[in-house]
mmCIF file of C-alpha atoms in Angstrom:
data_model
loop_
_atom_site.group_PDB
_atom_site.id
_atom_site.type_symbol
_atom_site.label_atom_id
_atom_site.label_comp_id
_atom_site.label_asym_id
_atom_site.label_seq_id
_atom_site.Cartn_x
_atom_site.Cartn_y
_atom_site.Cartn_z
ATOM 1 C CA MET A 1 114.952 125.044 150.317
ATOM 2 C CA PRO A 2 113.669 128.404 151.612
ATOM 3 C CA ARG A 3 115.040 131.519 149.983
ATOM 4 C CA SER A 4 115.735 134.953 151.370
ATOM 5 C CA PHE A 5 116.531 138.355 149.943
ATOM 6 C CA SER A 6 120.141 138.866 148.845
ATOM 7 C CA GLY A 7 121.611 142.290 149.503
ATOM 8 C CA PRO A 8 124.686 141.612 147.357
ATOM 9 C CA ALA A 9 122.435 140.563 144.459
ATOM 10 C CA LEU A 10 120.543 143.836 144.822
ATOM 11 C CA ARG A 11 123.789 145.822 144.794
ATOM 12 C CA SER A 12 124.942 144.034 141.651
ATOM 13 C CA ALA A 13 121.589 144.513 139.913
ATOM 14 C CA ARG A 14 121.493 148.197 140.904
ATOM 15 C CA ARG A 15 124.947 148.779 139.472
ATOM 16 C CA SER A 16 124.073 146.862 136.296
ATOM 17 C CA ALA A 17 120.999 149.057 135.928
ATOM 18 C CA GLY A 18 123.219 152.136 136.199
ATOM 19 C CA LEU A 19 121.477 153.391 139.328
ATOM 20 C CA THR A 20 123.026 155.074 142.332
ATOM 21 C CA VAL A 21 121.784 154.393 145.846
ATOM 22 C CA PRO A 22 119.985 157.776 145.945
ATOM 23 C CA GLU A 23 118.307 157.050 142.601
ATOM 24 C CA LEU A 24 117.132 153.609 143.721
ATOM 25 C CA ALA A 25 115.913 155.008 147.032
ATOM 26 C CA ALA A 26 113.868 157.646 145.211
ATOM 27 C CA ALA A 27 112.473 155.052 142.789
ATOM 28 C CA VAL A 28 111.084 152.892 145.598
ATOM 29 C CA GLY A 29 110.189 155.681 148.021
ATOM 30 C CA LYS A 30 112.653 154.679 150.739
ATOM 31 C CA SER A 31 115.616 156.400 152.344
ATOM 32 C CA GLN A 32 119.163 155.968 151.115
ATOM 33 C CA TRP A 33 119.967 154.489 154.519
ATOM 34 C CA THR A 34 117.344 151.771 153.940
ATOM 35 C CA ILE A 35 118.926 150.882 150.598
ATOM 36 C CA TYR A 36 122.446 150.776 152.084
ATOM 37 C CA ARG A 37 121.270 148.561 154.942
ATOM 38 C CA THR A 38 119.326 146.333 152.567
ATOM 39 C CA GLU A 39 122.342 145.847 150.304
ATOM 40 C CA GLN A 40 124.422 144.956 153.349
ATOM 41 C CA GLY A 41 121.842 142.382 154.439
ATOM 42 C CA HIS A 42 121.172 144.096 157.768
ATOM 43 C CA VAL A 43 117.398 144.458 157.528
ATOM 44 C CA PRO A 44 114.527 142.124 156.687
ATOM 45 C CA VAL A 45 112.964 142.981 153.342
ATOM 46 C CA PRO A 46 109.163 142.912 153.159
ATOM 47 C CA VAL A 47 107.686 141.354 150.037
ATOM 48 C CA ASP A 48 106.291 144.649 148.738
ATOM 49 C CA LEU A 49 109.715 146.310 148.999
ATOM 50 C CA ALA A 50 111.431 143.310 147.398
ATOM 51 C CA ASP A 51 109.002 143.526 144.467
ATOM 52 C CA ALA A 52 109.559 147.285 144.121
ATOM 53 C CA LEU A 53 113.336 146.877 144.223
ATOM 54 C CA ALA A 54 113.265 144.158 141.563
ATOM 55 C CA GLU A 55 111.102 146.316 139.334
ATOM 56 C CA ALA A 56 113.313 149.382 139.850
ATOM 57 C CA VAL A 57 116.473 147.508 138.820
ATOM 58 C CA ASN A 58 114.612 145.713 136.013
ATOM 59 C CA VAL A 59 115.116 142.103 137.135
ATOM 60 C CA GLN A 60 112.812 139.282 138.155
ATOM 61 C CA LEU A 61 112.381 139.004 141.930
ATOM 62 C CA GLU A 62 113.982 135.547 141.834
ATOM 63 C CA ALA A 63 117.252 137.191 140.755
ATOM 64 C CA LEU A 64 117.377 138.945 144.135
ATOM 65 C CA LEU A 65 116.850 135.806 146.213
ATOM 66 C CA HIS A 66 119.266 133.164 147.434
ATOM 67 C CA ALA A 67 118.914 129.812 149.151
ATOM 68 C CA ASP A 68 118.863 130.159 152.917
ATOM 69 C CA PRO A 69 120.345 127.015 154.494
ATOM 70 C CA LEU A 70 119.680 128.311 158.005
ATOM 71 C CA VAL A 71 115.895 128.223 157.617
#
């Protein structure tokens, strides 16, 4: 089954890593608005950003993905 990026998983991983939205945004070179929208699931997440986010919150990329039954 295809998988897509999970904003809620990112939010959880960010909090577990002890990072604020501004800190995560700075770590990946994106705006705070981009991080907020990503966590809410409102924007598509390119692979390079997904990789950077996973690295910044110290998890494997797979931890930020979920099964997408609509695809």
